[in-house]
CSV table of N, CA and C in Angstrom, one decimal:
chain,number,residue,atom,x,y,z
K,1,MET,N,210.7,227.4,123.6
K,1,MET,CA,209.5,228.2,123.2
K,1,MET,C,208.6,228.2,121.7
K,2,PHE,N,207.0,228.0,121.9
K,2,PHE,CA,207.5,227.3,120.7
K,2,PHE,C,206.9,228.2,119.7
K,3,VAL,N,207.0,227.6,118.1
K,3,VAL,CA,206.5,228.5,117.1
K,3,VAL,C,206.3,228.1,115.8
K,4,PRO,N,205.5,229.1,115.7
K,4,PRO,CA,204.2,228.3,115.1
K,4,PRO,C,204.5,227.7,113.3
K,5,HIS,N,204.7,226.8,113.0
K,5,HIS,CA,204.1,226.6,111.2
K,5,HIS,C,203.6,226.9,110.7
K,6,ALA,N,204.0,227.6,108.8
K,6,ALA,CA,202.9,227.7,108.9
K,6,ALA,C,201.6,226.5,108.7
K,7,LYS,N,201.5,224.9,108.7
K,7,LYS,CA,200.9,223.5,109.0
K,7,LYS,C,200.5,224.1,110.0
K,8,SER,N,200.5,224.9,111.0
K,8,SER,CA,199.5,225.1,112.0
K,8,SER,C,198.1,225.8,111.5
K,9,ARG,N,198.8,226.6,112.0
K,9,ARG,CA,198.1,227.9,111.5
K,9,ARG,C,196.0,227.4,110.4
K,10,PRO,N,195.9,228.2,111.0
K,10,PRO,CA,193.8,227.8,110.7
K,10,PRO,C,194.6,228.9,109.4
K,11,SER,N,193.4,227.6,108.3
K,11,SER,CA,193.6,228.4,106.7
K,11,SER,C,192.3,229.9,106.8
K,12,LEU,N,192.6,230.6,106.5
K,12,LEU,CA,191.6,232.6,106.2
K,12,LEU,C,190.9,231.9,104.9
K,13,GLU,N,189.7,231.2,104.4
K,13,GLU,CA,189.8,230.7,103.0
K,13,GLU,C,188.6,231.4,103.2
K,14,PHE,N,187.5,231.9,101.5
K,14,PHE,CA,186.1,232.7,101.8
K,14,PHE,C,185.4,230.8,101.2
K,15,ASN,N,184.3,231.2,101.6
K,15,ASN,CA,183.8,229.9,101.1
K,15,ASN,C,183.0,230.5,100.3
K,16,MET,N,183.0,230.2,98.5
K,16,MET,CA,181.9,231.0,98.1
K,16,MET,C,181.2,230.3,97.0
K,17,THR,N,180.3,228.7,97.4
K,17,THR,CA,179.4,228.8,97.3
K,17,THR,C,178.8,229.3,97.4
K,18,PRO,N,177.9,229.9,98.0
K,18,PRO,CA,176.3,230.7,98.2
K,18,PRO,C,176.2,231.7,98.1
K,19,MET,N,178.0,232.1,97.7
K,19,MET,CA,177.4,233.6,96.5
K,19,MET,C,177.4,232.8,95.3
K,20,ILE,N,178.1,232.4,94.2
K,20,ILE,CA,177.5,231.3,93.2
K,20,ILE,C,176.5,231.2,93.7
K,21,ASP,N,175.9,230.4,94.5
K,21,ASP,CA,174.4,229.9,93.6
K,21,ASP,C,173.5,231.5,93.7
K,22,VAL,N,173.6,232.5,94.9
K,22,VAL,CA,172.7,233.6,94.8
K,22,VAL,C,173.0,233.7,93.2
K,23,THR,N,174.2,233.8,92.6
K,23,THR,CA,174.3,234.9,91.9
K,23,THR,C,173.9,234.0,90.3
K,24,PHE,N,174.2,232.5,90.3
K,24,PHE,CA,173.0,232.1,89.1
K,24,PHE,C,171.6,231.9,89.5
K,25,LEU,N,171.1,232.1,90.7
K,25,LEU,CA,169.8,232.3,90.6
K,25,LEU,C,169.5,233.8,90.3
K,26,LEU,N,169.9,234.7,90.4
K,26,LEU,CA,169.3,235.6,90.1
K,26,LEU,C,169.8,236.4,88.6
K,27,ILE,N,170.7,235.8,88.2
K,27,ILE,CA,170.9,235.6,86.7
K,27,ILE,C,169.2,234.6,86.2
K,28,ILE,N,169.3,233.5,86.2
K,28,ILE,CA,168.1,233.0,85.7
K,28,ILE,C,166.8,233.8,86.7
K,29,PHE,N,166.0,233.9,86.8
K,29,PHE,CA,165.5,235.1,87.7
K,29,PHE,C,165.5,235.9,86.6
K,30,PHE,N,166.4,237.0,86.3
K,30,PHE,CA,166.3,238.2,84.9
K,30,PHE,C,166.5,237.6,83.8
K,31,LEU,N,167.1,236.2,83.6
K,31,LEU,CA,166.4,235.8,81.5
K,31,LEU,C,164.6,235.2,82.0
K,32,VAL,N,164.2,234.5,82.8
K,32,VAL,CA,162.9,234.8,82.9
K,32,VAL,C,161.8,236.0,82.7
K,33,SER,N,162.4,236.6,83.9
K,33,SER,CA,161.6,237.5,83.5
K,33,SER,C,161.4,238.3,82.9
K,34,GLY,N,162.8,238.4,81.4
K,34,GLY,CA,162.7,238.9,81.2
K,34,GLY,C,161.5,239.1,79.9
K,35,HIS,N,162.0,237.2,79.7
K,35,HIS,CA,161.5,235.9,79.0
K,35,HIS,C,159.8,236.5,78.9
K,36,LEU,N,159.5,235.9,80.2
K,36,LEU,CA,157.8,236.9,80.3
K,36,LEU,C,157.6,237.9,80.1
K,37,ALA,N,158.6,238.9,80.5
K,37,ALA,CA,157.8,240.9,80.1
K,37,ALA,C,158.0,240.9,78.8
K,38,HIS,N,158.4,240.5,77.5
K,38,HIS,CA,158.4,240.5,76.0
K,38,HIS,C,156.9,239.1,75.6
K,39,GLN,N,156.7,237.9,75.8
K,39,GLN,CA,155.9,237.7,75.3
K,39,GLN,C,154.6,238.2,75.0
K,40,GLU,N,154.0,238.8,76.0
K,40,GLU,CA,153.4,239.0,76.1
K,40,GLU,C,152.7,240.3,74.2
K,41,THR,N,154.1,240.7,74.1
K,41,THR,CA,154.6,242.0,72.9
K,41,THR,C,154.5,240.7,71.4
K,42,GLN,N,155.2,239.1,71.4
K,42,GLN,CA,155.4,238.4,70.7
K,42,GLN,C,154.1,237.1,70.0
K,43,LEU,N,152.9,238.1,70.9
K,43,LEU,CA,152.3,237.0,70.4
K,43,LEU,C,150.7,238.5,68.7
K,44,GLU,N,151.5,237.2,68.0
K,44,GLU,CA,151.4,238.0,66.1
K,44,GLU,C,150.1,238.2,66.0
K,45,LEU,N,149.5,239.6,66.0
K,45,LEU,CA,149.1,240.4,65.7
K,45,LEU,C,148.5,241.6,65.3
K,46,GLU,N,148.1,241.6,63.7
K,46,GLU,CA,147.6,242.8,62.4
K,46,GLU,C,147.1,243.9,63.6
K,47,LEU,N,147.6,245.2,64.1
K,47,LEU,CA,147.2,245.6,64.6
K,47,LEU,C,146.6,247.1,63.9
K,48,PRO,N,145.5,247.5,64.3
K,48,PRO,CA,145.1,248.7,62.9
K,48,PRO,C,146.2,249.8,63.2
K,49,LYS,N,145.9,250.4,61.8
K,49,LYS,CA,146.9,251.1,61.7
K,49,LYS,C,145.4,253.3,62.4
K,50,ALA,N,146.8,254.4,62.8
K,50,ALA,CA,146.1,255.2,63.6
K,50,ALA,C,146.9,256.4,63.0
K,51,ALA,N,145.8,257.6,61.9
K,51,ALA,CA,147.3,258.3,61.1
K,51,ALA,C,147.7,259.4,62.9
K,52,SER,N,147.0,259.4,63.9
K,52,SER,CA,147.1,260.3,64.9
K,52,SER,C,147.5,259.2,66.2
K,53,GLY,N,148.3,259.6,66.6
K,53,GLY,CA,148.4,259.2,67.7
K,53,GLY,C,150.6,259.7,68.5
K,54,HIS,N,151.1,258.9,69.6
K,54,HIS,CA,152.3,259.1,69.7
K,54,HIS,C,152.8,258.1,70.1
K,55,LYS,N,153.9,257.6,70.2
K,55,LYS,CA,154.6,256.5,70.8
K,55,LYS,C,154.3,256.8,72.0
K,56,PRO,N,155.1,255.3,72.8
K,56,PRO,CA,155.1,256.4,74.7
K,56,PRO,C,156.4,255.9,74.5
K,57,ASP,N,156.8,256.6,75.8
K,57,ASP,CA,158.1,256.0,76.2
K,57,ASP,C,157.8,255.3,77.3
K,58,ASP,N,158.7,254.4,77.4
K,58,ASP,CA,158.6,253.5,78.0
K,58,ASP,C,159.8,254.0,79.2
K,59,GLU,N,160.1,254.1,79.5
K,59,GLU,CA,161.6,254.1,80.0
K,59,GLU,C,160.5,254.9,81.2
K,60,GLU,N,160.4,256.1,80.5
K,60,GLU,CA,160.0,256.9,82.1
K,60,GLU,C,158.9,256.1,82.1
K,61,SER,N,157.7,256.0,82.0
K,61,SER,CA,156.3,255.2,82.3
K,61,SER,C,157.5,253.8,83.8
K,62,THR,N,156.6,254.9,85.3
K,62,THR,CA,156.6,254.2,85.9
K,62,THR,C,155.4,253.1,86.8
K,63,ALA,N,154.8,253.3,86.2
K,63,ALA,CA,153.4,252.3,86.1
K,63,ALA,C,153.4,251.5,86.2
K,64,ARG,N,153.2,249.6,86.2
K,64,ARG,CA,152.5,248.3,86.3
K,64,ARG,C,151.4,248.1,85.3
K,65,ARG,N,152.2,247.3,84.1
K,65,ARG,CA,151.4,247.6,82.6
K,65,ARG,C,151.2,246.4,82.9
K,66,VAL,N,149.6,245.8,82.3
K,66,VAL,CA,149.5,244.5,82.7
K,66,VAL,C,148.8,245.5,81.2
K,67,THR,N,149.4,244.0,79.8
K,67,THR,CA,149.3,244.0,79.1
K,67,THR,C,148.0,243.0,78.0
K,68,ILE,N,146.9,243.4,77.9
K,68,ILE,CA,145.9,242.2,77.1
K,68,ILE,C,145.8,242.1,75.6
K,69,ASN,N,145.9,241.5,74.9
K,69,ASN,CA,145.8,241.0,74.2
K,69,ASN,C,143.8,240.3,73.4
K,70,VAL,N,143.1,241.3,72.2
K,70,VAL,CA,142.4,240.7,72.2
K,70,VAL,C,142.1,240.1,70.4
K,71,LEU,N,142.4,238.3,70.0
K,71,LEU,CA,142.4,238.3,69.7
K,71,LEU,C,141.0,238.2,67.6
K,72,ASP,N,141.1,238.1,66.9
K,72,ASP,CA,140.4,238.1,65.7
K,72,ASP,C,139.1,237.9,66.4
K,73,ASP,N,139.0,236.1,66.5
K,73,ASP,CA,137.2,235.6,66.4
K,73,ASP,C,136.9,237.1,68.6
K,74,GLY,N,137.9,237.1,69.0
K,74,GLY,CA,137.1,238.2,70.6
K,74,GLY,C,137.3,238.1,71.6
K,75,GLN,N,138.3,236.9,71.4
K,75,GLN,CA,138.6,236.3,72.2
K,75,GLN,C,140.4,237.1,73.6
K,76,LEU,N,139.8,237.1,74.2
K,76,LEU,CA,140.8,237.9,75.4
K,76,LEU,C,142.2,237.1,75.3
K,77,MET,N,142.9,238.0,76.0
K,77,MET,CA,144.1,236.7,76.6
K,77,MET,C,144.6,237.7,77.5
K,78,LEU,N,145.7,237.3,78.6
K,78,LEU,CA,146.4,238.3,80.0
K,78,LEU,C,147.3,236.4,80.2
K,79,ALA,N,148.6,237.3,79.9
K,79,ALA,CA,149.3,236.9,80.5
K,79,ALA,C,149.6,235.7,79.1
K,80,GLY,N,149.3,235.5,78.1
K,80,GLY,CA,149.2,234.5,77.5
K,80,GLY,C,148.4,233.3,77.6
K,81,GLN,N,147.7,233.5,78.1
K,81,GLN,CA,146.6,232.2,78.5
K,81,GLN,C,144.5,232.9,78.1
K,82,PRO,N,143.5,232.6,78.0
K,82,PRO,CA,142.3,233.4,77.4
K,82,PRO,C,142.1,233.0,79.2
K,83,VAL,N,140.6,234.7,78.8
K,83,VAL,CA,140.3,234.2,80.1
K,83,VAL,C,139.4,235.7,79.9
K,84,ASP,N,138.3,234.9,80.4
K,84,ASP,CA,136.7,235.4,80.0
K,84,ASP,C,136.5,236.7,80.6
K,85,PRO,N,135.4,238.0,80.8
K,85,PRO,CA,135.3,238.9,81.1
K,85,PRO,C,135.2,238.7,82.3
K,86,ALA,N,134.2,238.2,83.0
K,86,ALA,CA,134.4,238.4,83.9
K,86,ALA,C,135.7,238.4,85.0
K,87,GLU,N,136.3,236.9,84.4
K,87,GLU,CA,137.6,236.9,85.5
K,87,GLU,C,138.3,237.7,85.1
K,88,LEU,N,139.2,238.9,83.5
K,88,LEU,CA,139.3,239.6,83.3
K,88,LEU,C,139.0,241.7,84.7
K,89,GLU,N,138.4,240.9,84.6
K,89,GLU,CA,137.6,242.6,86.2
K,89,GLU,C,138.2,241.5,87.2
K,90,ARG,N,138.2,241.1,87.5
K,90,ARG,CA,139.1,240.4,88.9
K,90,ARG,C,140.2,240.7,88.9
K,91,ARG,N,140.9,240.2,88.0
K,91,ARG,CA,142.7,239.6,88.0
K,91,ARG,C,143.0,241.6,87.4
K,92,ILE,N,141.6,242.3,86.7
K,92,ILE,CA,142.7,243.7,86.6
K,92,ILE,C,142.0,244.6,88.1
K,93,GLY,N,141.4,244.4,88.9
K,93,GLY,CA,141.3,244.7,89.7
K,93,GLY,C,141.8,244.5,91.2
K,94,PHE,N,142.5,243.1,90.6
K,94,PHE,CA,144.0,243.0,91.9
K,94,PHE,C,144.6,243.4,91.7
K,95,GLU,N,145.2,243.8,90.3
K,95,GLU,CA,146.1,244.7,89.9
K,95,GLU,C,146.0,245.8,90.7
K,96,SER,N,145.1,246.9,90.4
K,96,SER,CA,145.0,248.1,90.6
K,96,SER,C,145.3,248.4,92.5
K,97,ARG,N,144.4,247.4,92.8
K,97,ARG,CA,144.8,247.6,94.4
K,97,ARG,C,146.1,247.0,95.0
K,98,HIS,N,146.7,245.4,94.1
K,98,HIS,CA,147.5,245.6,94.8
K,98,HIS,C,149.2,246.0,94.1
K,99,ALA,N,149.5,247.3,94.0
K,99,ALA,CA,149.8,248.1,93.1
K,99,ALA,C,151.4,247.4,94.3
K,100,GLU,N,153.1,247.9,93.7
K,100,GLU,CA,154.6,247.3,94.2
K,100,GLU,C,154.5,248.9,95.0
K,101,HIS,N,153.7,249.6,95.2
K,101,HIS,CA,154.0,251.0,96.2
K,101,HIS,C,152.5,251.7,96.6
K,102,PRO,N,152.8,252.3,97.4
K,102,PRO,CA,151.3,253.1,96.9
K,102,PRO,C,151.3,254.1,96.5
K,103,GLY,N,150.1,254.6,96.0
K,103,GLY,CA,150.4,255.4,94.9
K,103,GLY,C,150.2,255.4,93.0
K,104,GLN,N,151.0,254.3,93.3
K,104,GLN,CA,151.4,253.5,91.6
K,104,GLN,C,150.4,253.1,91.1
K,105,GLU,N,150.8,254.1,89.5
K,105,GLU,CA,149.6,253.6,88.6
K,105,GLU,C,149.6,252.2,88.4
K,106,VAL,N,149.0,252.4,87.6
K,106,VAL,CA,148.7,250.4,86.2
K,106,VAL,C,148.6,251.4,85.9
K,107,GLU,N,148.8,250.7,84.6
K,107,GLU,CA,148.8,250.5,83.2
K,107,GLU,C,148.6,250.1,81.9
K,108,VAL,N,146.7,250.4,80.9
K,108,VAL,CA,146.2,248.2,81.2
K,108,VAL,C,146.9,248.6,79.1
K,109,ARG,N,147.9,248.4,78.9
K,109,ARG,CA,147.6,248.2,77.3
K,109,ARG,C,146.8,247.3,76.8
K,110,ILE,N,146.3,247.6,75.4
K,110,ILE,CA,145.8,246.7,74.7
K,110,ILE,C,146.2,247.0,73.5
K,111,ARG,N,145.9,245.3,72.2
K,111,ARG,CA,146.7,245.1,71.4
K,111,ARG,C,146.1,244.9,71.5
K,112,CYS,N,144.9,244.4,70.7
K,112,CYS,CA,143.6,244.0,69.6
K,112,CYS,C,143.6,243.7,68.1
K,113,HIS,N,143.5,243.0,67.3
K,113,HIS,CA,143.5,242.7,66.0
K,113,HIS,C,142.8,243.2,65.3
K,114,ARG,N,142.9,243.5,63.9
K,114,ARG,CA,142.5,244.8,63.5
K,114,ARG,C,140.7,244.3,62.7
K,115,ALA,N,140.5,243.5,62.8
K,115,ALA,CA,139.4,241.9,63.1
K,115,ALA,C,138.0,242.2,63.7
K,116,ALA,N,139.8,242.5,65.2
K,116,ALA,CA,138.5,241.7,66.8
K,116,ALA,C,137.3,243.3,66.7
K,117,PRO,N,136.1,242.6,66.7
K,117,PRO,CA,134.1,243.6,67.5
K,117,PRO,C,135.1,244.1,68.4
K,118,TYR,N,134.0,245.7,68.3
K,118,TYR,CA,134.0,246.3,69.4
K,118,TYR,C,133.6,245.6,70.7
K,119,ARG,N,132.6,244.6,70.7
K,119,ARG,CA,131.9,244.1,71.4
K,119,ARG,C,133.3,243.0,73.0
K,120,ALA,N,133.9,242.4,71.8
K,120,ALA,CA,135.1,242.3,72.7
K,120,ALA,C,136.7,242.9,73.1
K,121,VAL,N,136.4,244.6,73.2
K,121,VAL,CA,136.4,245.7,73.8
K,121,VAL,C,136.6,246.2,74.7
K,122,GLU,N,135.3,246.7,74.0
K,122,GLU,CA,134.1,247.1,75.9
K,122,GLU,C,134.7,246.3,77.2
K,123,PRO,N,134.1,245.0,76.6
K,123,PRO,CA,134.6,244.9,78.4
K,123,PRO,C,135.6,244.4,79.3
K,124,ILE,N,136.9,244.8,78.4
K,124,ILE,CA,138.0,245.2,79.5
K,124,ILE,C,137.9,247.3,79.8
K,125,LEU,N,137.3,248.3,79.4
K,125,LEU,CA,137.3,249.4,79.4
K,125,LEU,C,136.1,249.6,80.8
K,126,LEU,N,135.4,248.2,80.2
K,126,LEU,CA,133.9,248.1,82.1
K,126,LEU,C,135.3,248.3,82.9
K,127,ALA,N,136.2,246.8,83.1
K,127,ALA,CA,137.1,246.3,83.6
K,127,ALA,C,137.8,247.8,84.6
K,128,CYS,N,138.1,248.4,83.8
K,128,CYS,CA,139.9,248.9,84.0
K,128,CYS,C,139.4,250.2,84.7
K,129,ALA,N,137.1,251.2,83.9
K,129,ALA,CA,136.9,251.8,84.3
K,129,ALA,C,136.2,251.1,86.2
K,130,ARG,N,135.9,250.2,86.4
K,130,ARG,CA,135.1,249.9,87.6
K,130,ARG,C,136.9,249.4,89.1
K,131,GLY,N,138.1,249.2,88.5
K,131,GLY,CA,138.9,248.7,89.0
K,131,GLY,C,139.6,249.9,89.1
K,132,GLY,N,139.4,251.3,89.0
K,132,GLY,CA,140.0,252.6,88.7
K,132,GLY,C,141.8,252.2,87.9
K,133,ILE,N,141.1,252.4,87.1
K,133,ILE,CA,142.2,251.9,86.5
K,133,ILE,C,142.4,253.4,85.2
K,134,TRP,N,142.7,254.5,85.1
K,134,TRP,CA,142.4,255.2,83.9
K,134,TRP,C,143.2,255.3,82.9
K,135,LYS,N,144.4,254.6,82.6
K,135,LYS,CA,146.1,254.4,82.3
K,135,LYS,C,145.8,254.3,80.8
K,136,VAL,N,144.5,253.8,79.9
K,136,VAL,CA,144.6,252.8,79.4
K,136,VAL,C,145.3,252.8,78.4
K,137,THR,N,146.0,252.6,77.7
K,137,THR,CA,146.0,252.9,75.8
K,137,THR,C,146.3,252.0,74.8
K,138,PHE,N,146.2,251.4,73.3
K,138,PHE,CA,146.4,250.7,72.8
K,138,PHE,C,147.3,250.9,71.5
K,139,ALA,N,147.6,250.0,71.0
K,139,ALA,CA,149.0,249.8,70.6
K,139,ALA,C,148.1,248.9,69.6
K,140,VAL,N,148.7,250.4,67.7
K,140,VAL,CA,148.2,250.3,67.2
K,140,VAL,C,149.9,250.7,66.4
K,141,LEU,N,149.7,250.4,64.8
K,141,LEU,CA,150.4,251.5,63.8
K,141,LEU,C,150.4,252.4,62.8
K,142,HIS,N,151.0,254.0,62.5
K,142,HIS,CA,151.2,254.3,62.4
K,142,HIS,C,150.2,254.5,60.8
K,143,ARG,N,149.3,255.4,60.4
K,143,ARG,CA,149.7,254.3,58.6
K,143,ARG,C,150.3,254.2,57.6
K,144,ASP,N,151.7,254.8,58.1
K,144,ASP,CA,152.4,255.0,56.7
K,144,ASP,C,153.3,252.9,57.1
K,145,GLY,N,152.9,252.3,57.7
K,145,GLY,CA,153.6,251.1,58.7
K,145,GLY,C,154.3,251.1,59.7
K,146,SER,N,154.7,252.1,60.1
K,146,SER,CA,156.1,252.1,61.5
K,146,SER,C,155.5,251.5,62.4
K,147,GLY,N,155.4,251.3,63.8
K,147,GLY,CA,154.9,250.7,64.8
K,147,GLY,C,154.9,252.0,65.8
């Protein structure tokens, strides 16, 4: 009669390398995407002051948000890169047509320097209207200086 020994049994081990690889890739993905999301609001702009308005509840919003920065000289910035009004209209139209879920809203947030002329903001509003985006907000400071 054959008596099996511990050395002759095949070992039952899990190969953890693929799981560790996937975990590290997910960590890197979330770090990079979080950095890019905060990059838009880190651009130093002197925002205009307003006496009225309300602070939006970012947690409740299910809309996909696009942030457009307008510098004091009227230059438009989208995703940290300068864009001209024609390119902006094309990209906003693309965002509205390719939302993640059917029927999902796209929100455009305009961060405008207080010295920027209105002629720099008007193409953004026209591009939103042509792209079918009706949820447009302006980032401002309250008159008392709070955000």
